[in-house]
Amino acid sequence: MAIRSTFFQHSLPYRYTWRSPQQTESQIDHVLIDGRHFSDIIDVRTYRGANIDSDHYLMMVKLRPKLSVINNVHYRRPPRYDLERLKQPDVATTYAQNLEAALPDEGVLDVAPLEDCWNTVKAAINNAAESTIGYAEWSRRNDWFDEECRAVLEKKDAARAVMLQHGTRQKVERYRQKRKQQTRLFREKKRRLEEAECEKMEILCRSQETRKFYQKLNAKATCRKPKSAGIRKGAS
């Protein structure tokens, strides 16, 4: 293994990786890489402007490995129909009429190949659903984050930028107060959202809405992870 983060000439502010409570700065975080891939790293520096709520600065590494992408297609969640609207009698009637009008006659489906029949029926169902019930909106992951949270976050970032320019005790203390204020607000917003979700789940359980109840329960228990594209080492 080789330390690569000390091989690049940057000014001192971009080499320091940690600020101590006494406001002294040092380079204590390093990047190690296998000696065989020593030349793959072409630059290492810190970005002081990135606010990660830590006394360590964000380190960025520029890589130039010999890799080829196997699958470069970004995953996008497919749209989901708003099936709850089918519980409305007028919407259900309109959907049935549109579907019946979009389907071909039975004689046409009898003589067509099985794959063509399925594609025809699938297209008719999708067209009727799209024109009648529409798509459901995806719920935001952070429903608790509103304009009040955004305003507090911007004030904290501004206080941190001032502290980095002139690290006086007053400015450091001001940044700490803004950070505490943001932490308290975010924790309170999350707690209120969790209480509201629990109340909704209790109402669904009492009203025998089993499907909706387990949907909310699984959404809380399941951690969604983004899909990553596979890579393989290219030819040397």
PDB file of C-alpha atoms in Angstrom:
ATOM      1  CA  MET A   1       0.000   0.000   0.000  1.00  0.00           C
ATOM      2  CA  ALA A   2       1.129   3.553  -0.741  1.00  0.00           C
ATOM      3  CA  ILE A   3       0.013   6.930   0.653  1.00  0.00           C
ATOM      4  CA  ARG A   4      -1.059   9.018  -2.327  1.00  0.00           C
ATOM      5  CA  SER A   5      -2.531  12.117  -0.652  1.00  0.00           C
ATOM      6  CA  THR A   6       0.893  13.687   0.084  1.00  0.00           C
ATOM      7  CA  PHE A   7       2.190  13.641  -3.505  1.00  0.00           C
ATOM      8  CA  PHE A   8       0.305  16.656  -4.850  1.00  0.00           C
ATOM      9  CA  GLN A   9       1.329  20.275  -4.438  1.00  0.00           C
ATOM     10  CA  HIS A  10      -1.573  22.322  -3.077  1.00  0.00           C
ATOM     11  CA  SER A  11      -1.651  25.333  -0.834  1.00  0.00           C
ATOM     12  CA  LEU A  12      -1.996  24.659   2.885  1.00  0.00           C
ATOM     13  CA  PRO A  13      -5.774  25.280   3.163  1.00  0.00           C
ATOM     14  CA  TYR A  14      -6.343  22.500   0.622  1.00  0.00           C
ATOM     15  CA  ARG A  15      -4.003  20.059   2.387  1.00  0.00           C
ATOM     16  CA  TYR A  16      -5.437  20.325   5.903  1.00  0.00           C
ATOM     17  CA  THR A  17      -8.081  17.683   6.606  1.00  0.00           C
ATOM     18  CA  TRP A  18      -9.009  18.331  10.260  1.00  0.00           C
ATOM     19  CA  ARG A  19      -9.725  21.319  12.485  1.00  0.00           C
ATOM     20  CA  SER A  20      -9.131  20.749  16.191  1.00  0.00           C
ATOM     21  CA  PRO A  21     -11.302  22.264  18.961  1.00  0.00           C
ATOM     22  CA  GLN A  22      -8.456  24.756  19.521  1.00  0.00           C
ATOM     23  CA  GLN A  23      -8.900  25.852  15.849  1.00  0.00           C
ATOM     24  CA  THR A  24      -5.565  24.430  14.715  1.00  0.00           C
ATOM     25  CA  GLU A  25      -5.505  22.526  11.436  1.00  0.00           C
ATOM     26  CA  SER A  26      -3.629  19.347  10.517  1.00  0.00           C
ATOM     27  CA  GLN A  27      -3.418  16.737   7.786  1.00  0.00           C
ATOM     28  CA  ILE A  28      -4.433  13.501   9.487  1.00  0.00           C
ATOM     29  CA  ASP A  29      -6.690  11.869   6.839  1.00  0.00           C
ATOM     30  CA  HIS A  30      -4.877  10.135   4.000  1.00  0.00           C
ATOM     31  CA  VAL A  31      -5.637   8.109   0.898  1.00  0.00           C
ATOM     32  CA  LEU A  32      -4.020   4.687   0.543  1.00  0.00           C
ATOM     33  CA  ILE A  33      -3.961   2.618  -2.619  1.00  0.00           C
ATOM     34  CA  ASP A  34      -2.344  -0.564  -3.778  1.00  0.00           C
ATOM     35  CA  GLY A  35       1.091   0.088  -5.248  1.00  0.00           C
ATOM     36  CA  ARG A  36       0.070  -1.552  -8.522  1.00  0.00           C
ATOM     37  CA  HIS A  37      -2.561   1.153  -9.036  1.00  0.00           C
ATOM     38  CA  PHE A  38      -0.458   4.046  -7.746  1.00  0.00           C
ATOM     39  CA  SER A  39      -0.793   6.076 -10.951  1.00  0.00           C
ATOM     40  CA  ASP A  40      -4.588   5.713 -11.064  1.00  0.00           C
ATOM     41  CA  ILE A  41      -4.972   8.588  -8.570  1.00  0.00           C
ATOM     42  CA  ILE A  42      -4.184  11.873 -10.321  1.00  0.00           C
ATOM     43  CA  ASP A  43      -5.190  14.371  -7.614  1.00  0.00           C
ATOM     44  CA  VAL A  44      -6.169  14.548  -3.927  1.00  0.00           C
ATOM     45  CA  ARG A  45      -7.324  17.710  -2.157  1.00  0.00           C
ATOM     46  CA  THR A  46      -9.783  18.899   0.466  1.00  0.00           C
ATOM     47  CA  TYR A  47     -12.894  20.960  -0.184  1.00  0.00           C
ATOM     48  CA  ARG A  48     -13.458  23.254   2.764  1.00  0.00           C
ATOM     49  CA  GLY A  49     -16.694  24.690   1.375  1.00  0.00           C
ATOM     50  CA  ALA A  50     -18.553  21.370   1.591  1.00  0.00           C
ATOM     51  CA  ASN A  51     -20.485  21.372   4.862  1.00  0.00           C
ATOM     52  CA  ILE A  52     -20.581  17.800   6.197  1.00  0.00           C
ATOM     53  CA  ASP A  53     -21.233  18.765   9.842  1.00  0.00           C
ATOM     54  CA  SER A  54     -17.873  17.478  11.007  1.00  0.00           C
ATOM     55  CA  ASP A  55     -14.544  18.810  12.187  1.00  0.00           C
ATOM     56  CA  HIS A  56     -13.001  16.911   9.262  1.00  0.00           C
ATOM     57  CA  TYR A  57     -12.988  18.433   5.786  1.00  0.00           C
ATOM     58  CA  LEU A  58     -14.286  16.607   2.753  1.00  0.00           C
ATOM     59  CA  MET A  59     -11.522  14.939   0.755  1.00  0.00           C
ATOM     60  CA  MET A  60     -11.913  14.455  -2.976  1.00  0.00           C
ATOM     61  CA  VAL A  61      -9.894  11.976  -5.027  1.00  0.00           C
ATOM     62  CA  LYS A  62      -9.625  12.065  -8.812  1.00  0.00           C
ATOM     63  CA  LEU A  63      -9.249   8.615 -10.307  1.00  0.00           C
ATOM     64  CA  ARG A  64      -8.272   7.555 -13.800  1.00  0.00           C
ATOM     65  CA  PRO A  65      -8.561   3.748 -13.657  1.00  0.00           C
ATOM     66  CA  LYS A  66      -8.615   1.448 -16.643  1.00  0.00           C
ATOM     67  CA  LEU A  67     -12.230   0.376 -16.445  1.00  0.00           C
ATOM     68  CA  SER A  68     -14.960  -0.222 -18.957  1.00  0.00           C
ATOM     69  CA  VAL A  69     -18.631   0.144 -18.065  1.00  0.00           C
ATOM     70  CA  ILE A  70     -20.777  -2.933 -18.581  1.00  0.00           C
ATOM     71  CA  ASN A  71     -24.152  -1.313 -18.067  1.00  0.00           C
ATOM     72  CA  ASN A  72     -24.352   2.472 -18.263  1.00  0.00           C
ATOM     73  CA  VAL A  73     -28.155   2.646 -18.182  1.00  0.00           C
ATOM     74  CA  HIS A  74     -29.432   4.619 -15.188  1.00  0.00           C
ATOM     75  CA  TYR A  75     -32.248   2.934 -13.322  1.00  0.00           C
ATOM     76  CA  ARG A  76     -35.539   4.822 -13.329  1.00  0.00           C
ATOM     77  CA  ARG A  77     -38.531   3.704 -11.370  1.00  0.00           C
ATOM     78  CA  PRO A  78     -41.461   2.859 -13.646  1.00  0.00           C
ATOM     79  CA  PRO A  79     -44.606   4.980 -13.256  1.00  0.00           C
ATOM     80  CA  ARG A  80     -47.349   3.564 -11.065  1.00  0.00           C
ATOM     81  CA  TYR A  81     -51.083   3.888 -11.802  1.00  0.00           C
ATOM     82  CA  ASP A  82     -53.308   5.511  -9.204  1.00  0.00           C
ATOM     83  CA  LEU A  83     -55.386   2.411  -8.482  1.00  0.00           C
ATOM     84  CA  GLU A  84     -57.155   4.068  -5.570  1.00  0.00           C
ATOM     85  CA  ARG A  85     -59.247   6.032  -8.067  1.00  0.00           C
ATOM     86  CA  LEU A  86     -60.862   2.808  -9.263  1.00  0.00           C
ATOM     87  CA  LYS A  87     -62.796   2.714  -5.974  1.00  0.00           C
ATOM     88  CA  GLN A  88     -64.840   5.645  -7.278  1.00  0.00           C
ATOM     89  CA  PRO A  89     -67.874   4.273  -9.197  1.00  0.00           C
ATOM     90  CA  ASP A  90     -67.777   6.850 -12.005  1.00  0.00           C
ATOM     91  CA  VAL A  91     -64.043   6.331 -12.613  1.00  0.00           C
ATOM     92  CA  ALA A  92     -64.422   2.549 -12.620  1.00  0.00           C
ATOM     93  CA  THR A  93     -67.289   2.768 -15.127  1.00  0.00           C
ATOM     94  CA  THR A  94     -65.336   5.075 -17.430  1.00  0.00           C
ATOM     95  CA  TYR A  95     -62.286   2.807 -17.245  1.00  0.00           C
ATOM     96  CA  ALA A  96     -64.351  -0.269 -18.167  1.00  0.00           C
ATOM     97  CA  GLN A  97     -65.896   1.559 -21.135  1.00  0.00           C
ATOM     98  CA  ASN A  98     -62.521   2.785 -22.417  1.00  0.00           C
ATOM     99  CA  LEU A  99     -61.018  -0.678 -22.032  1.00  0.00           C
ATOM    100  CA  GLU A 100     -63.882  -2.316 -23.884  1.00  0.00           C
ATOM    101  CA  ALA A 101     -63.560   0.201 -26.711  1.00  0.00           C
ATOM    102  CA  ALA A 102     -59.791  -0.308 -26.961  1.00  0.00           C
ATOM    103  CA  LEU A 103     -59.924  -4.119 -27.123  1.00  0.00           C
ATOM    104  CA  PRO A 104     -60.296  -5.665 -30.605  1.00  0.00           C
ATOM    105  CA  ASP A 105     -63.006  -8.145 -31.519  1.00  0.00           C
ATOM    106  CA  GLU A 106     -62.749 -11.708 -30.258  1.00  0.00           C
ATOM    107  CA  GLY A 107     -62.308 -13.077 -33.769  1.00  0.00           C
ATOM    108  CA  VAL A 108     -59.161 -11.025 -34.287  1.00  0.00           C
ATOM    109  CA  LEU A 109     -57.560 -12.369 -31.117  1.00  0.00           C
ATOM    110  CA  ASP A 110     -58.475 -15.972 -31.964  1.00  0.00           C
ATOM    111  CA  VAL A 111     -56.419 -16.064 -35.164  1.00  0.00           C
ATOM    112  CA  ALA A 112     -53.485 -13.949 -33.969  1.00  0.00           C
ATOM    113  CA  PRO A 113     -50.352 -15.464 -32.377  1.00  0.00           C
ATOM    114  CA  LEU A 114     -50.275 -15.655 -28.587  1.00  0.00           C
ATOM    115  CA  GLU A 115     -47.517 -13.031 -28.247  1.00  0.00           C
ATOM    116  CA  ASP A 116     -49.400 -10.567 -30.456  1.00  0.00           C
ATOM    117  CA  CYS A 117     -52.595 -11.149 -28.456  1.00  0.00           C
ATOM    118  CA  TRP A 118     -50.850 -10.350 -25.207  1.00  0.00           C
ATOM    119  CA  ASN A 119     -49.229  -7.190 -26.611  1.00  0.00           C
ATOM    120  CA  THR A 120     -52.624  -6.025 -27.909  1.00  0.00           C
ATOM    121  CA  VAL A 121     -54.369  -6.613 -24.576  1.00  0.00           C
ATOM    122  CA  LYS A 122     -51.494  -5.018 -22.651  1.00  0.00           C
ATOM    123  CA  ALA A 123     -51.544  -1.896 -24.820  1.00  0.00           C
ATOM    124  CA  ALA A 124     -55.328  -1.601 -24.421  1.00  0.00           C
ATOM    125  CA  ILE A 125     -55.099  -1.875 -20.617  1.00  0.00           C
ATOM    126  CA  ASN A 126     -52.305   0.703 -20.412  1.00  0.00           C
ATOM    127  CA  ASN A 127     -54.057   3.160 -22.725  1.00  0.00           C
ATOM    128  CA  ALA A 128     -57.333   2.901 -20.795  1.00  0.00           C
ATOM    129  CA  ALA A 129     -55.574   3.268 -17.434  1.00  0.00           C
ATOM    130  CA  GLU A 130     -53.471   6.216 -18.583  1.00  0.00           C
ATOM    131  CA  SER A 131     -56.427   8.121 -19.995  1.00  0.00           C
ATOM    132  CA  THR A 132     -58.801   7.339 -17.099  1.00  0.00           C
ATOM    133  CA  ILE A 133     -57.008   6.955 -13.763  1.00  0.00           C
ATOM    134  CA  GLY A 134     -53.590   8.482 -14.497  1.00  0.00           C
ATOM    135  CA  TYR A 135     -50.397   7.980 -12.548  1.00  0.00           C
ATOM    136  CA  ALA A 136     -49.832   8.233  -8.804  1.00  0.00           C
ATOM    137  CA  GLU A 137     -47.284  10.681  -7.488  1.00  0.00           C
ATOM    138  CA  TRP A 138     -44.212   9.257  -5.812  1.00  0.00           C
ATOM    139  CA  SER A 139     -43.960  10.255  -2.179  1.00  0.00           C
ATOM    140  CA  ARG A 140     -40.946  12.256  -1.144  1.00  0.00           C
ATOM    141  CA  ARG A 141     -38.386  10.477   1.013  1.00  0.00           C
ATOM    142  CA  ASN A 142     -37.920  13.463   3.337  1.00  0.00           C
ATOM    143  CA  ASP A 143     -41.450  14.741   3.794  1.00  0.00           C
ATOM    144  CA  TRP A 144     -40.393  16.549   6.950  1.00  0.00           C
ATOM    145  CA  PHE A 145     -37.933  18.832   5.102  1.00  0.00           C
ATOM    146  CA  ASP A 146     -39.815  22.076   4.383  1.00  0.00           C
ATOM    147  CA  GLU A 147     -38.988  25.736   3.777  1.00  0.00           C
ATOM    148  CA  GLU A 148     -38.305  26.331   7.470  1.00  0.00           C
ATOM    149  CA  CYS A 149     -35.669  23.591   7.449  1.00  0.00           C
ATOM    150  CA  ARG A 150     -34.185  24.967   4.249  1.00  0.00           C
ATOM    151  CA  ALA A 151     -33.889  28.470   5.747  1.00  0.00           C
ATOM    152  CA  VAL A 152     -32.155  27.166   8.904  1.00  0.00           C
ATOM    153  CA  LEU A 153     -29.796  25.062   6.790  1.00  0.00           C
ATOM    154  CA  GLU A 154     -28.829  28.052   4.640  1.00  0.00           C
ATOM    155  CA  LYS A 155     -28.109  30.180   7.717  1.00  0.00           C
ATOM    156  CA  LYS A 156     -25.908  27.436   9.164  1.00  0.00           C
ATOM    157  CA  ASP A 157     -23.991  27.092   5.883  1.00  0.00           C
ATOM    158  CA  ALA A 158     -23.488  30.859   5.751  1.00  0.00           C
ATOM    159  CA  ALA A 159     -22.158  30.869   9.336  1.00  0.00           C
ATOM    160  CA  ARG A 160     -19.751  28.063   8.471  1.00  0.00           C
ATOM    161  CA  ALA A 161     -18.460  29.922   5.403  1.00  0.00           C
ATOM    162  CA  VAL A 162     -17.767  32.986   7.567  1.00  0.00           C
ATOM    163  CA  MET A 163     -16.012  30.819  10.174  1.00  0.00           C
ATOM    164  CA  LEU A 164     -13.723  29.318   7.533  1.00  0.00           C
ATOM    165  CA  GLN A 165     -12.713  32.773   6.323  1.00  0.00           C
ATOM    166  CA  HIS A 166     -12.072  34.231   9.792  1.00  0.00           C
ATOM    167  CA  GLY A 167     -11.954  31.599  12.532  1.00  0.00           C
ATOM    168  CA  THR A 168     -12.489  33.850  15.536  1.00  0.00           C
ATOM    169  CA  ARG A 169     -14.065  32.533  18.731  1.00  0.00           C
ATOM    170  CA  GLN A 170     -17.191  34.586  18.142  1.00  0.00           C
ATOM    171  CA  LYS A 171     -17.694  33.227  14.643  1.00  0.00           C
ATOM    172  CA  VAL A 172     -16.964  29.662  15.768  1.00  0.00           C
ATOM    173  CA  GLU A 173     -19.505  29.955  18.574  1.00  0.00           C
ATOM    174  CA  ARG A 174     -22.069  31.444  16.189  1.00  0.00           C
ATOM    175  CA  TYR A 175     -21.632  28.492  13.848  1.00  0.00           C
ATOM    176  CA  ARG A 176     -22.061  26.040  16.734  1.00  0.00           C
ATOM    177  CA  GLN A 177     -25.287  27.727  17.794  1.00  0.00           C
ATOM    178  CA  LYS A 178     -26.655  27.584  14.223  1.00  0.00           C
ATOM    179  CA  ARG A 179     -25.716  23.926  14.016  1.00  0.00           C
ATOM    180  CA  LYS A 180     -27.476  23.126  17.292  1.00  0.00           C
ATOM    181  CA  GLN A 181     -30.549  25.020  16.099  1.00  0.00           C
ATOM    182  CA  GLN A 182     -30.622  22.996  12.878  1.00  0.00           C
ATOM    183  CA  THR A 183     -30.202  19.702  14.746  1.00  0.00           C
ATOM    184  CA  ARG A 184     -33.062  20.473  17.135  1.00  0.00           C
ATOM    185  CA  LEU A 185     -35.367  21.554  14.304  1.00  0.00           C
ATOM    186  CA  PHE A 186     -34.625  18.531  12.122  1.00  0.00           C
ATOM    187  CA  ARG A 187     -35.122  16.145  15.045  1.00  0.00           C
ATOM    188  CA  GLU A 188     -38.457  17.770  15.914  1.00  0.00           C
ATOM    189  CA  LYS A 189     -39.667  17.628  12.292  1.00  0.00           C
ATOM    190  CA  LYS A 190     -38.779  13.943  12.015  1.00  0.00           C
ATOM    191  CA  ARG A 191     -40.490  13.146  15.325  1.00  0.00           C
ATOM    192  CA  ARG A 192     -43.699  14.897  14.243  1.00  0.00           C
ATOM    193  CA  LEU A 193     -43.722  13.021  10.936  1.00  0.00           C
ATOM    194  CA  GLU A 194     -43.209   9.682  12.670  1.00  0.00           C
ATOM    195  CA  GLU A 195     -46.073  10.390  15.069  1.00  0.00           C
ATOM    196  CA  ALA A 196     -48.358  11.327  12.176  1.00  0.00           C
ATOM    197  CA  GLU A 197     -47.414   8.147  10.296  1.00  0.00           C
ATOM    198  CA  CYS A 198     -48.119   6.031  13.381  1.00  0.00           C
ATOM    199  CA  GLU A 199     -51.540   7.622  13.754  1.00  0.00           C
ATOM    200  CA  LYS A 200     -52.328   6.899  10.089  1.00  0.00           C
ATOM    201  CA  MET A 201     -51.265   3.280  10.515  1.00  0.00           C
ATOM    202  CA  GLU A 202     -53.483   2.908  13.588  1.00  0.00           C
ATOM    203  CA  ILE A 203     -56.455   4.321  11.656  1.00  0.00           C
ATOM    204  CA  LEU A 204     -55.809   1.924   8.755  1.00  0.00           C
ATOM    205  CA  CYS A 205     -55.542  -1.023  11.125  1.00  0.00           C
ATOM    206  CA  ARG A 206     -58.821  -0.174  12.876  1.00  0.00           C
ATOM    207  CA  SER A 207     -60.647   0.390   9.570  1.00  0.00           C
ATOM    208  CA  GLN A 208     -59.489  -3.003   8.225  1.00  0.00           C
ATOM    209  CA  GLU A 209     -57.463  -1.413   5.401  1.00  0.00           C
ATOM    210  CA  THR A 210     -54.952  -4.247   5.484  1.00  0.00           C
ATOM    211  CA  ARG A 211     -53.284  -3.541   2.150  1.00  0.00           C
ATOM    212  CA  LYS A 212     -52.572   0.116   2.893  1.00  0.00           C
ATOM    213  CA  PHE A 213     -51.461  -0.743   6.409  1.00  0.00           C
ATOM    214  CA  TYR A 214     -48.807  -3.205   5.240  1.00  0.00           C
ATOM    215  CA  GLN A 215     -47.698  -0.863   2.472  1.00  0.00           C
ATOM    216  CA  LYS A 216     -46.873   1.810   5.049  1.00  0.00           C
ATOM    217  CA  LEU A 217     -45.337  -0.771   7.372  1.00  0.00           C
ATOM    218  CA  ASN A 218     -43.076  -2.163   4.649  1.00  0.00           C
ATOM    219  CA  ALA A 219     -42.098   1.345   3.532  1.00  0.00           C
ATOM    220  CA  LYS A 220     -40.841   2.038   7.047  1.00  0.00           C
ATOM    221  CA  ALA A 221     -39.044  -1.270   7.448  1.00  0.00           C
ATOM    222  CA  THR A 222     -37.483  -1.567   3.991  1.00  0.00           C
ATOM    223  CA  CYS A 223     -34.397   0.436   3.111  1.00  0.00           C
ATOM    224  CA  ARG A 224     -34.324   1.248  -0.605  1.00  0.00           C
ATOM    225  CA  LYS A 225     -30.881   1.121  -2.124  1.00  0.00           C
ATOM    226  CA  PRO A 226     -30.071   2.557  -5.562  1.00  0.00           C
ATOM    227  CA  LYS A 227     -28.846   0.135  -8.154  1.00  0.00           C
ATOM    228  CA  SER A 228     -25.218   0.455  -9.201  1.00  0.00           C
ATOM    229  CA  ALA A 229     -23.802  -0.315 -12.616  1.00  0.00           C
ATOM    230  CA  GLY A 230     -21.321  -3.145 -12.761  1.00  0.00           C
ATOM    231  CA  ILE A 231     -17.767  -2.556 -13.970  1.00  0.00           C
ATOM    232  CA  ARG A 232     -15.005  -4.822 -15.123  1.00  0.00           C
ATOM    233  CA  LYS A 233     -11.323  -4.209 -15.471  1.00  0.00           C
ATOM    234  CA  GLY A 234     -10.309  -3.217 -18.962  1.00  0.00           C
ATOM    235  CA  ALA A 235      -7.504  -4.665 -20.971  1.00  0.00           C
ATOM    236  CA  SER A 236      -4.072  -3.300 -20.142  1.00  0.00           C
TER     237      SER A 236
END
